[in-house]
Amino acid sequence: MRVAFLGLGIMGHAMATNLVKAGHEVTVWNRTPGKQVEGARSAANPREAANGAEVVWMCVSDTDAVESVLFGREGVESSLREGMIIADSSTISPAATAKFAEQVQAKGVSYVDAPMTGSKAGAQNGTLVFIVGGDEASIERLKPLFAAMGKKIFRMGETSKGQATKLAMNLQIALIFEGFAEALTLATKLGVDAEKMVALIEATMVRSGVVDYKAPFVLQRDFTPNFPLRLMHKDIRLTLEAAKEARVKLPALETVEEIYEMATEEGSGDLDYAATLTLLEKWAGVQVKRTAA
């Protein structure tokens, strides 16, 4: 398929690379110049990238970025043609997604929201899980692209329901990791070995995929961004906004958002979101780490 892939960040670059490897004709664009994907053509702007494409696939930072890519001065809007599909793997506002979809559908263009989970490793290995909203016919057409980048697709309903579900998923990730980080900090302060604590967690009912994935990085004190703290903070804010619109109270997430705000002020925004641990450590006067051999 002819694909315009817009956004070559931590996730997008790997996803576009896997599309090329699967034999698709890919044109890429990135807001910051200089990023390229081997085997793909590079475009000067989103409009140029989308010209002649069957599918426009976006993976950018936030709601404003999606709106700019679609409807900005050099956006894809003028390149849209009837029968094209826009797929968005960014994590953005569900309400905005519905609005964007309505705008492009007036041109006969389908809109599928397809945020994903699986972090950097999943993007590189082509094992992402896509959380999808959109009509079944469009999703069926996209299956060869999903197959190149991921291992599973969950259709959650019509357009915007993928984004709504992704926010609910990230809510859980943020809360689970916060509980893990607080438990490690307390255990360390009370003299419990962090590695032994993690081994216990992994053997009991409090085990989770979040802990399985993050614990090795935490014990090595490796906060290289798999999922940057600033982006998780953005998603938490989106979740709280969506909850406010739906008149749903999320008291635990409101508290965690304060942790992210303070961690950002401490300069951790470009680190992995696991770096929220360092704020708890600072307050406790301890450092969680693997015991030296």
PDB file of C-alpha atoms in Angstrom:
ATOM      1  CA  MET A   1       0.000   0.000   0.000  1.00  0.00           C
ATOM      2  CA  ARG A   2       1.035   3.619  -0.510  1.00  0.00           C
ATOM      3  CA  VAL A   3       1.425   5.092   2.958  1.00  0.00           C
ATOM      4  CA  ALA A   4       2.282   8.583   4.158  1.00  0.00           C
ATOM      5  CA  PHE A   5       3.741   8.182   7.644  1.00  0.00           C
ATOM      6  CA  LEU A   6       3.832  11.423   9.622  1.00  0.00           C
ATOM      7  CA  GLY A   7       5.889  11.599  12.813  1.00  0.00           C
ATOM      8  CA  LEU A   8       9.218   9.832  13.344  1.00  0.00           C
ATOM      9  CA  GLY A   9       9.611   9.917  17.097  1.00  0.00           C
ATOM     10  CA  ILE A  10      10.506   7.005  19.400  1.00  0.00           C
ATOM     11  CA  MET A  11       7.520   4.985  18.188  1.00  0.00           C
ATOM     12  CA  GLY A  12       6.917   6.382  14.722  1.00  0.00           C
ATOM     13  CA  HIS A  13      10.369   5.773  13.305  1.00  0.00           C
ATOM     14  CA  ALA A  14      10.248   2.085  14.193  1.00  0.00           C
ATOM     15  CA  MET A  15       6.690   1.734  12.920  1.00  0.00           C
ATOM     16  CA  ALA A  16       7.519   3.331   9.570  1.00  0.00           C
ATOM     17  CA  THR A  17      10.618   1.143   9.291  1.00  0.00           C
ATOM     18  CA  ASN A  18       8.510  -1.979   9.743  1.00  0.00           C
ATOM     19  CA  LEU A  19       6.084  -0.824   7.058  1.00  0.00           C
ATOM     20  CA  VAL A  20       8.988  -0.489   4.623  1.00  0.00           C
ATOM     21  CA  LYS A  21      10.299  -3.930   5.603  1.00  0.00           C
ATOM     22  CA  ALA A  22       6.847  -5.387   4.875  1.00  0.00           C
ATOM     23  CA  GLY A  23       7.054  -4.088   1.314  1.00  0.00           C
ATOM     24  CA  HIS A  24       4.797  -1.042   1.518  1.00  0.00           C
ATOM     25  CA  GLU A  25       5.544   2.138  -0.417  1.00  0.00           C
ATOM     26  CA  VAL A  26       6.197   4.640   2.372  1.00  0.00           C
ATOM     27  CA  THR A  27       6.703   8.392   2.319  1.00  0.00           C
ATOM     28  CA  VAL A  28       7.700   9.936   5.645  1.00  0.00           C
ATOM     29  CA  TRP A  29       7.664  13.376   7.210  1.00  0.00           C
ATOM     30  CA  ASN A  30       8.841  14.597  10.576  1.00  0.00           C
ATOM     31  CA  ARG A  31       8.387  18.015  12.162  1.00  0.00           C
ATOM     32  CA  THR A  32      12.085  18.205  13.049  1.00  0.00           C
ATOM     33  CA  PRO A  33      14.062  17.830   9.811  1.00  0.00           C
ATOM     34  CA  GLY A  34      16.837  15.289   9.422  1.00  0.00           C
ATOM     35  CA  LYS A  35      15.123  12.067  10.451  1.00  0.00           C
ATOM     36  CA  GLN A  36      14.933   9.488   7.696  1.00  0.00           C
ATOM     37  CA  VAL A  37      13.728   5.918   7.285  1.00  0.00           C
ATOM     38  CA  GLU A  38      15.802   3.616   5.107  1.00  0.00           C
ATOM     39  CA  GLY A  39      13.825   2.624   2.034  1.00  0.00           C
ATOM     40  CA  ALA A  40      11.242   5.382   2.438  1.00  0.00           C
ATOM     41  CA  ARG A  41      10.915   8.636   0.543  1.00  0.00           C
ATOM     42  CA  SER A  42      11.107  11.827   2.631  1.00  0.00           C
ATOM     43  CA  ALA A  43       8.684  14.697   2.096  1.00  0.00           C
ATOM     44  CA  ALA A  44       9.073  18.380   2.919  1.00  0.00           C
ATOM     45  CA  ASN A  45       5.673  18.674   4.597  1.00  0.00           C
ATOM     46  CA  PRO A  46       2.569  16.619   5.432  1.00  0.00           C
ATOM     47  CA  ARG A  47       0.713  17.786   2.328  1.00  0.00           C
ATOM     48  CA  GLU A  48       3.478  16.540   0.040  1.00  0.00           C
ATOM     49  CA  ALA A  49       3.732  13.250   1.920  1.00  0.00           C
ATOM     50  CA  ALA A  50       0.005  12.597   1.586  1.00  0.00           C
ATOM     51  CA  ASN A  51      -0.157  13.365  -2.118  1.00  0.00           C
ATOM     52  CA  GLY A  52      -1.090  10.117  -3.885  1.00  0.00           C
ATOM     53  CA  ALA A  53      -1.197   8.049  -0.679  1.00  0.00           C
ATOM     54  CA  GLU A  54      -3.886   5.483   0.052  1.00  0.00           C
ATOM     55  CA  VAL A  55      -3.360   5.829   3.793  1.00  0.00           C
ATOM     56  CA  VAL A  56      -2.116   8.732   5.922  1.00  0.00           C
ATOM     57  CA  TRP A  57      -0.751   7.382   9.218  1.00  0.00           C
ATOM     58  CA  MET A  58       0.031   9.833  12.028  1.00  0.00           C
ATOM     59  CA  CYS A  59       2.099   9.355  15.162  1.00  0.00           C
ATOM     60  CA  VAL A  60       2.718  12.794  16.631  1.00  0.00           C
ATOM     61  CA  SER A  61       2.918  14.315  20.086  1.00  0.00           C
ATOM     62  CA  ASP A  62      -0.478  15.771  20.969  1.00  0.00           C
ATOM     63  CA  THR A  63      -3.879  17.036  19.867  1.00  0.00           C
ATOM     64  CA  ASP A  64      -2.537  20.347  18.549  1.00  0.00           C
ATOM     65  CA  ALA A  65       0.076  18.527  16.477  1.00  0.00           C
ATOM     66  CA  VAL A  66      -2.566  16.289  14.890  1.00  0.00           C
ATOM     67  CA  GLU A  67      -4.715  19.301  14.050  1.00  0.00           C
ATOM     68  CA  SER A  68      -1.723  21.056  12.481  1.00  0.00           C
ATOM     69  CA  VAL A  69      -0.734  17.999  10.442  1.00  0.00           C
ATOM     70  CA  LEU A  70      -4.284  17.654   9.166  1.00  0.00           C
ATOM     71  CA  PHE A  71      -5.479  21.221   8.731  1.00  0.00           C
ATOM     72  CA  GLY A  72      -2.439  23.490   9.046  1.00  0.00           C
ATOM     73  CA  ARG A  73      -0.964  25.615   6.269  1.00  0.00           C
ATOM     74  CA  GLU A  74       1.027  22.637   4.954  1.00  0.00           C
ATOM     75  CA  GLY A  75      -1.360  19.997   6.263  1.00  0.00           C
ATOM     76  CA  VAL A  76      -2.723  16.991   4.435  1.00  0.00           C
ATOM     77  CA  GLU A  77      -6.226  18.421   3.938  1.00  0.00           C
ATOM     78  CA  SER A  78      -5.583  19.662   0.385  1.00  0.00           C
ATOM     79  CA  SER A  79      -4.143  16.249  -0.600  1.00  0.00           C
ATOM     80  CA  LEU A  80      -7.118  14.256   0.645  1.00  0.00           C
ATOM     81  CA  ARG A  81      -9.124  12.345  -1.930  1.00  0.00           C
ATOM     82  CA  GLU A  82     -12.239  10.217  -1.657  1.00  0.00           C
ATOM     83  CA  GLY A  83     -11.462   6.687  -0.506  1.00  0.00           C
ATOM     84  CA  MET A  84      -8.349   7.544   1.476  1.00  0.00           C
ATOM     85  CA  ILE A  85      -7.983   6.513   5.102  1.00  0.00           C
ATOM     86  CA  ILE A  86      -6.431   8.548   7.901  1.00  0.00           C
ATOM     87  CA  ALA A  87      -5.125   6.471  10.798  1.00  0.00           C
ATOM     88  CA  ASP A  88      -3.933   8.178  13.959  1.00  0.00           C
ATOM     89  CA  SER A  89      -1.628   6.407  16.396  1.00  0.00           C
ATOM     90  CA  SER A  90      -1.038   9.537  18.466  1.00  0.00           C
ATOM     91  CA  THR A  91      -2.703   9.695  21.872  1.00  0.00           C
ATOM     92  CA  ILE A  92      -5.038  12.682  21.790  1.00  0.00           C
ATOM     93  CA  SER A  93      -8.422  13.961  22.929  1.00  0.00           C
ATOM     94  CA  PRO A  94     -11.349  11.659  22.051  1.00  0.00           C
ATOM     95  CA  ALA A  95     -13.588  14.701  21.520  1.00  0.00           C
ATOM     96  CA  ALA A  96     -11.083  16.279  19.135  1.00  0.00           C
ATOM     97  CA  THR A  97     -10.732  12.957  17.306  1.00  0.00           C
ATOM     98  CA  ALA A  98     -14.466  12.880  16.650  1.00  0.00           C
ATOM     99  CA  LYS A  99     -14.317  16.469  15.355  1.00  0.00           C
ATOM    100  CA  PHE A 100     -11.358  15.792  13.056  1.00  0.00           C
ATOM    101  CA  ALA A 101     -13.067  12.663  11.708  1.00  0.00           C
ATOM    102  CA  GLU A 102     -16.208  14.610  10.889  1.00  0.00           C
ATOM    103  CA  GLN A 103     -14.181  17.205   8.985  1.00  0.00           C
ATOM    104  CA  VAL A 104     -12.382  14.699   6.748  1.00  0.00           C
ATOM    105  CA  GLN A 105     -15.404  12.451   6.276  1.00  0.00           C
ATOM    106  CA  ALA A 106     -17.035  15.355   4.430  1.00  0.00           C
ATOM    107  CA  LYS A 107     -14.390  14.698   1.751  1.00  0.00           C
ATOM    108  CA  GLY A 108     -15.124  10.978   1.607  1.00  0.00           C
ATOM    109  CA  VAL A 109     -12.096  10.119   3.753  1.00  0.00           C
ATOM    110  CA  SER A 110     -12.334   7.532   6.541  1.00  0.00           C
ATOM    111  CA  TYR A 111     -10.772   8.202   9.930  1.00  0.00           C
ATOM    112  CA  VAL A 112      -9.496   5.467  12.220  1.00  0.00           C
ATOM    113  CA  ASP A 113      -8.013   6.232  15.616  1.00  0.00           C
ATOM    114  CA  ALA A 114      -5.393   3.601  16.396  1.00  0.00           C
ATOM    115  CA  PRO A 115      -3.330   4.449  19.475  1.00  0.00           C
ATOM    116  CA  MET A 116      -1.151   1.575  20.605  1.00  0.00           C
ATOM    117  CA  THR A 117       0.557   0.029  23.578  1.00  0.00           C
ATOM    118  CA  GLY A 118       3.805  -1.887  23.705  1.00  0.00           C
ATOM    119  CA  SER A 119       6.389   0.861  24.243  1.00  0.00           C
ATOM    120  CA  LYS A 120       9.597   1.300  22.254  1.00  0.00           C
ATOM    121  CA  ALA A 121      10.461  -2.406  22.213  1.00  0.00           C
ATOM    122  CA  GLY A 122       7.051  -3.289  20.784  1.00  0.00           C
ATOM    123  CA  ALA A 123       7.439  -0.697  18.028  1.00  0.00           C
ATOM    124  CA  GLN A 124      10.891  -1.983  17.115  1.00  0.00           C
ATOM    125  CA  ASN A 125       9.861  -5.647  17.177  1.00  0.00           C
ATOM    126  CA  GLY A 126       6.545  -5.158  15.388  1.00  0.00           C
ATOM    127  CA  THR A 127       4.589  -6.450  18.382  1.00  0.00           C
ATOM    128  CA  LEU A 128       2.438  -3.447  19.217  1.00  0.00           C
ATOM    129  CA  VAL A 129      -1.156  -3.849  20.358  1.00  0.00           C
ATOM    130  CA  PHE A 130      -3.458  -1.422  18.557  1.00  0.00           C
ATOM    131  CA  ILE A 131      -6.528   0.010  20.291  1.00  0.00           C
ATOM    132  CA  VAL A 132      -8.796   0.960  17.438  1.00  0.00           C
ATOM    133  CA  GLY A 133     -11.887   3.033  16.776  1.00  0.00           C
ATOM    134  CA  GLY A 134     -13.514   3.227  13.351  1.00  0.00           C
ATOM    135  CA  ASP A 135     -15.734   1.458  10.856  1.00  0.00           C
ATOM    136  CA  GLU A 136     -15.057  -2.211  10.241  1.00  0.00           C
ATOM    137  CA  ALA A 137     -14.502  -1.820   6.492  1.00  0.00           C
ATOM    138  CA  SER A 138     -11.705   0.716   6.972  1.00  0.00           C
ATOM    139  CA  ILE A 139     -10.076  -1.363   9.692  1.00  0.00           C
ATOM    140  CA  GLU A 140     -10.182  -4.391   7.384  1.00  0.00           C
ATOM    141  CA  ARG A 141      -8.356  -2.424   4.691  1.00  0.00           C
ATOM    142  CA  LEU A 142      -5.686  -1.418   7.225  1.00  0.00           C
ATOM    143  CA  LYS A 143      -5.013  -4.963   8.453  1.00  0.00           C
ATOM    144  CA  PRO A 144      -1.873  -5.478   6.302  1.00  0.00           C
ATOM    145  CA  LEU A 145      -0.407  -2.328   7.879  1.00  0.00           C
ATOM    146  CA  PHE A 146      -1.420  -3.323  11.392  1.00  0.00           C
ATOM    147  CA  ALA A 147       0.155  -6.742  10.776  1.00  0.00           C
ATOM    148  CA  ALA A 148       3.456  -5.133   9.783  1.00  0.00           C
ATOM    149  CA  MET A 149       3.630  -3.088  12.970  1.00  0.00           C
ATOM    150  CA  GLY A 150       1.843  -5.127  15.619  1.00  0.00           C
ATOM    151  CA  LYS A 151       0.523  -8.429  16.852  1.00  0.00           C
ATOM    152  CA  LYS A 152      -3.061  -7.638  17.877  1.00  0.00           C
ATOM    153  CA  ILE A 153      -5.911  -5.266  17.060  1.00  0.00           C
ATOM    154  CA  PHE A 154      -8.734  -4.524  19.475  1.00  0.00           C
ATOM    155  CA  ARG A 155     -11.651  -2.671  17.857  1.00  0.00           C
ATOM    156  CA  MET A 156     -13.318  -0.754  20.683  1.00  0.00           C
ATOM    157  CA  GLY A 157     -16.152   0.809  18.674  1.00  0.00           C
ATOM    158  CA  GLU A 158     -16.643   3.749  16.358  1.00  0.00           C
ATOM    159  CA  THR A 159     -14.103   6.507  15.731  1.00  0.00           C
ATOM    160  CA  SER A 160     -12.807   8.120  18.965  1.00  0.00           C
ATOM    161  CA  LYS A 161     -13.361   4.977  21.063  1.00  0.00           C
ATOM    162  CA  GLY A 162      -9.750   3.913  20.495  1.00  0.00           C
ATOM    163  CA  GLN A 163      -8.555   7.166  22.044  1.00  0.00           C
ATOM    164  CA  ALA A 164     -11.028   6.881  24.909  1.00  0.00           C
ATOM    165  CA  THR A 165      -9.797   3.374  25.664  1.00  0.00           C
ATOM    166  CA  LYS A 166      -6.126   4.375  25.433  1.00  0.00           C
ATOM    167  CA  LEU A 167      -6.671   7.067  28.059  1.00  0.00           C
ATOM    168  CA  ALA A 168      -8.300   4.511  30.357  1.00  0.00           C
ATOM    169  CA  MET A 169      -5.339   2.195  29.788  1.00  0.00           C
ATOM    170  CA  ASN A 170      -2.759   4.875  30.540  1.00  0.00           C
ATOM    171  CA  LEU A 171      -4.676   5.821  33.669  1.00  0.00           C
ATOM    172  CA  GLN A 172      -4.016   2.290  34.919  1.00  0.00           C
ATOM    173  CA  ILE A 173      -0.364   2.322  33.887  1.00  0.00           C
ATOM    174  CA  ALA A 174       0.238   5.601  35.736  1.00  0.00           C
ATOM    175  CA  LEU A 175      -1.476   4.372  38.900  1.00  0.00           C
ATOM    176  CA  ILE A 176       0.155   0.927  38.847  1.00  0.00           C
ATOM    177  CA  PHE A 177       3.634   2.363  38.442  1.00  0.00           C
ATOM    178  CA  GLU A 178       2.990   4.953  41.145  1.00  0.00           C
ATOM    179  CA  GLY A 179       2.037   2.177  43.560  1.00  0.00           C
ATOM    180  CA  PHE A 180       5.158   0.218  42.602  1.00  0.00           C
ATOM    181  CA  ALA A 181       7.403   3.268  43.001  1.00  0.00           C
ATOM    182  CA  GLU A 182       5.932   4.157  46.382  1.00  0.00           C
ATOM    183  CA  ALA A 183       6.249   0.560  47.588  1.00  0.00           C
ATOM    184  CA  LEU A 184       9.917   0.378  46.541  1.00  0.00           C
ATOM    185  CA  THR A 185      10.664   3.720  48.171  1.00  0.00           C
ATOM    186  CA  LEU A 186       9.040   2.722  51.448  1.00  0.00           C
ATOM    187  CA  ALA A 187      10.662  -0.716  51.454  1.00  0.00           C
ATOM    188  CA  THR A 188      14.082   0.793  50.806  1.00  0.00           C
ATOM    189  CA  LYS A 189      13.604   3.352  53.576  1.00  0.00           C
ATOM    190  CA  LEU A 190      12.688   0.519  55.966  1.00  0.00           C
ATOM    191  CA  GLY A 191      15.810  -1.432  55.033  1.00  0.00           C
ATOM    192  CA  VAL A 192      14.289  -4.000  52.657  1.00  0.00           C
ATOM    193  CA  ASP A 193      16.446  -5.040  49.688  1.00  0.00           C
ATOM    194  CA  ALA A 194      14.866  -3.726  46.469  1.00  0.00           C
ATOM    195  CA  GLU A 195      15.729  -6.817  44.409  1.00  0.00           C
ATOM    196  CA  LYS A 196      14.117  -9.082  46.990  1.00  0.00           C
ATOM    197  CA  MET A 197      11.061  -6.851  47.016  1.00  0.00           C
ATOM    198  CA  VAL A 198      10.760  -7.101  43.232  1.00  0.00           C
ATOM    199  CA  ALA A 199      11.180 -10.895  43.348  1.00  0.00           C
ATOM    200  CA  LEU A 200       8.346 -11.084  45.877  1.00  0.00           C
ATOM    201  CA  ILE A 201       6.101  -8.868  43.764  1.00  0.00           C
ATOM    202  CA  GLU A 202       6.734 -11.066  40.731  1.00  0.00           C
ATOM    203  CA  ALA A 203       5.694 -14.176  42.702  1.00  0.00           C
ATOM    204  CA  THR A 204       2.436 -12.795  44.097  1.00  0.00           C
ATOM    205  CA  MET A 205      -0.920 -11.404  43.051  1.00  0.00           C
ATOM    206  CA  VAL A 206       0.394  -7.822  42.840  1.00  0.00           C
ATOM    207  CA  ARG A 207       2.495  -8.758  39.819  1.00  0.00           C
ATOM    208  CA  SER A 208       1.649  -6.769  36.681  1.00  0.00           C
ATOM    209  CA  GLY A 209       2.908  -6.220  33.166  1.00  0.00           C
ATOM    210  CA  VAL A 210       3.883  -2.692  34.142  1.00  0.00           C
ATOM    211  CA  VAL A 211       6.126  -3.970  36.956  1.00  0.00           C
ATOM    212  CA  ASP A 212       7.549  -6.776  34.805  1.00  0.00           C
ATOM    213  CA  TYR A 213       8.584  -4.261  32.172  1.00  0.00           C
ATOM    214  CA  LYS A 214       9.772  -1.409  34.384  1.00  0.00           C
ATOM    215  CA  ALA A 215      11.439  -3.192  37.308  1.00  0.00           C
ATOM    216  CA  PRO A 216      14.704  -4.066  35.491  1.00  0.00           C
ATOM    217  CA  PHE A 217      15.107  -0.464  34.333  1.00  0.00           C
ATOM    218  CA  VAL A 218      14.384   0.873  37.819  1.00  0.00           C
ATOM    219  CA  LEU A 219      16.866  -1.469  39.507  1.00  0.00           C
ATOM    220  CA  GLN A 220      19.529  -0.428  37.000  1.00  0.00           C
ATOM    221  CA  ARG A 221      18.520   3.222  37.435  1.00  0.00           C
ATOM    222  CA  ASP A 222      18.071   3.460  33.684  1.00  0.00           C
ATOM    223  CA  PHE A 223      15.576   6.227  32.955  1.00  0.00           C
ATOM    224  CA  THR A 224      16.269   6.403  29.234  1.00  0.00           C
ATOM    225  CA  PRO A 225      12.892   7.283  27.675  1.00  0.00           C
ATOM    226  CA  ASN A 226      10.870   4.333  26.441  1.00  0.00           C
ATOM    227  CA  PHE A 227       7.798   6.462  27.159  1.00  0.00           C
ATOM    228  CA  PRO A 228       8.855  10.026  28.059  1.00  0.00           C
ATOM    229  CA  LEU A 229       7.470  11.446  31.274  1.00  0.00           C
ATOM    230  CA  ARG A 230       6.264  14.570  29.449  1.00  0.00           C
ATOM    231  CA  LEU A 231       4.084  12.442  27.153  1.00  0.00           C
ATOM    232  CA  MET A 232       2.613  10.415  30.006  1.00  0.00           C
ATOM    233  CA  HIS A 233       1.927  13.699  31.782  1.00  0.00           C
ATOM    234  CA  LYS A 234       0.143  14.917  28.642  1.00  0.00           C
ATOM    235  CA  ASP A 235      -1.939  11.740  28.586  1.00  0.00           C
ATOM    236  CA  ILE A 236      -2.840  12.106  32.265  1.00  0.00           C
ATOM    237  CA  ARG A 237      -4.052  15.634  31.601  1.00  0.00           C
ATOM    238  CA  LEU A 238      -6.072  14.412  28.602  1.00  0.00           C
ATOM    239  CA  THR A 239      -7.626  11.734  30.798  1.00  0.00           C
ATOM    240  CA  LEU A 240      -8.587  14.236  33.475  1.00  0.00           C
ATOM    241  CA  GLU A 241     -10.083  16.534  30.824  1.00  0.00           C
ATOM    242  CA  ALA A 242     -12.114  13.668  29.349  1.00  0.00           C
ATOM    243  CA  ALA A 243     -13.259  12.681  32.830  1.00  0.00           C
ATOM    244  CA  LYS A 244     -14.351  16.235  33.554  1.00  0.00           C
ATOM    245  CA  GLU A 245     -16.357  16.338  30.320  1.00  0.00           C
ATOM    246  CA  ALA A 246     -18.014  13.040  31.281  1.00  0.00           C
ATOM    247  CA  ARG A 247     -18.566  14.164  34.899  1.00  0.00           C
ATOM    248  CA  VAL A 248     -16.382  11.359  36.281  1.00  0.00           C
ATOM    249  CA  LYS A 249     -14.223  11.900  39.351  1.00  0.00           C
ATOM    250  CA  LEU A 250     -10.681  10.418  39.304  1.00  0.00           C
ATOM    251  CA  PRO A 251      -9.171  11.315  42.686  1.00  0.00           C
ATOM    252  CA  ALA A 252      -6.197   8.938  42.507  1.00  0.00           C
ATOM    253  CA  LEU A 253      -5.171  10.195  39.069  1.00  0.00           C
ATOM    254  CA  GLU A 254      -5.532  13.802  40.224  1.00  0.00           C
ATOM    255  CA  THR A 255      -2.952  13.090  42.929  1.00  0.00           C
ATOM    256  CA  VAL A 256      -0.606  11.319  40.515  1.00  0.00           C
ATOM    257  CA  GLU A 257      -0.860  14.274  38.132  1.00  0.00           C
ATOM    258  CA  GLU A 258       0.605  16.442  40.896  1.00  0.00           C
ATOM    259  CA  ILE A 259       3.584  14.069  41.104  1.00  0.00           C
ATOM    260  CA  TYR A 260       4.133  14.423  37.355  1.00  0.00           C
ATOM    261  CA  GLU A 261       3.871  18.198  37.596  1.00  0.00           C
ATOM    262  CA  MET A 262       6.561  18.299  40.278  1.00  0.00           C
ATOM    263  CA  ALA A 263       8.758  15.801  38.434  1.00  0.00           C
ATOM    264  CA  THR A 264       8.523  18.005  35.353  1.00  0.00           C
ATOM    265  CA  GLU A 265       9.553  21.022  37.415  1.00  0.00           C
ATOM    266  CA  GLU A 266      12.546  18.961  38.623  1.00  0.00           C
ATOM    267  CA  GLY A 267      13.657  18.589  35.009  1.00  0.00           C
ATOM    268  CA  SER A 268      12.607  14.979  34.388  1.00  0.00           C
ATOM    269  CA  GLY A 269      10.250  15.628  31.467  1.00  0.00           C
ATOM    270  CA  ASP A 270      12.456  14.029  28.818  1.00  0.00           C
ATOM    271  CA  LEU A 271      13.299  10.979  30.936  1.00  0.00           C
ATOM    272  CA  ASP A 272      11.121   7.884  31.079  1.00  0.00           C
ATOM    273  CA  TYR A 273       8.011   8.257  33.201  1.00  0.00           C
ATOM    274  CA  ALA A 274       9.615   5.801  35.640  1.00  0.00           C
ATOM    275  CA  ALA A 275      11.738   8.789  36.730  1.00  0.00           C
ATOM    276  CA  THR A 276       8.811   9.878  38.913  1.00  0.00           C
ATOM    277  CA  LEU A 277      10.481   7.473  41.345  1.00  0.00           C
ATOM    278  CA  THR A 278      13.344   9.922  41.805  1.00  0.00           C
ATOM    279  CA  LEU A 279      10.982  12.495  43.280  1.00  0.00           C
ATOM    280  CA  LEU A 280       9.757   9.992  45.888  1.00  0.00           C
ATOM    281  CA  GLU A 281      13.371   9.071  46.629  1.00  0.00           C
ATOM    282  CA  LYS A 282      14.284  12.710  47.116  1.00  0.00           C
ATOM    283  CA  TRP A 283      11.503  13.201  49.634  1.00  0.00           C
ATOM    284  CA  ALA A 284      12.426   9.982  51.476  1.00  0.00           C
ATOM    285  CA  GLY A 285      16.190  10.548  51.389  1.00  0.00           C
ATOM    286  CA  VAL A 286      16.887   7.121  49.872  1.00  0.00           C
ATOM    287  CA  GLN A 287      17.812   5.620  46.515  1.00  0.00           C
ATOM    288  CA  VAL A 288      16.250   2.454  45.128  1.00  0.00           C
ATOM    289  CA  LYS A 289      18.819   0.350  43.275  1.00  0.00           C
ATOM    290  CA  ARG A 290      20.163  -3.127  42.688  1.00  0.00           C
ATOM    291  CA  THR A 291      22.421  -4.379  45.476  1.00  0.00           C
ATOM    292  CA  ALA A 292      26.042  -4.425  44.332  1.00  0.00           C
ATOM    293  CA  ALA A 293      27.349  -7.927  43.647  1.00  0.00           C
TER     294      ALA A 293
END
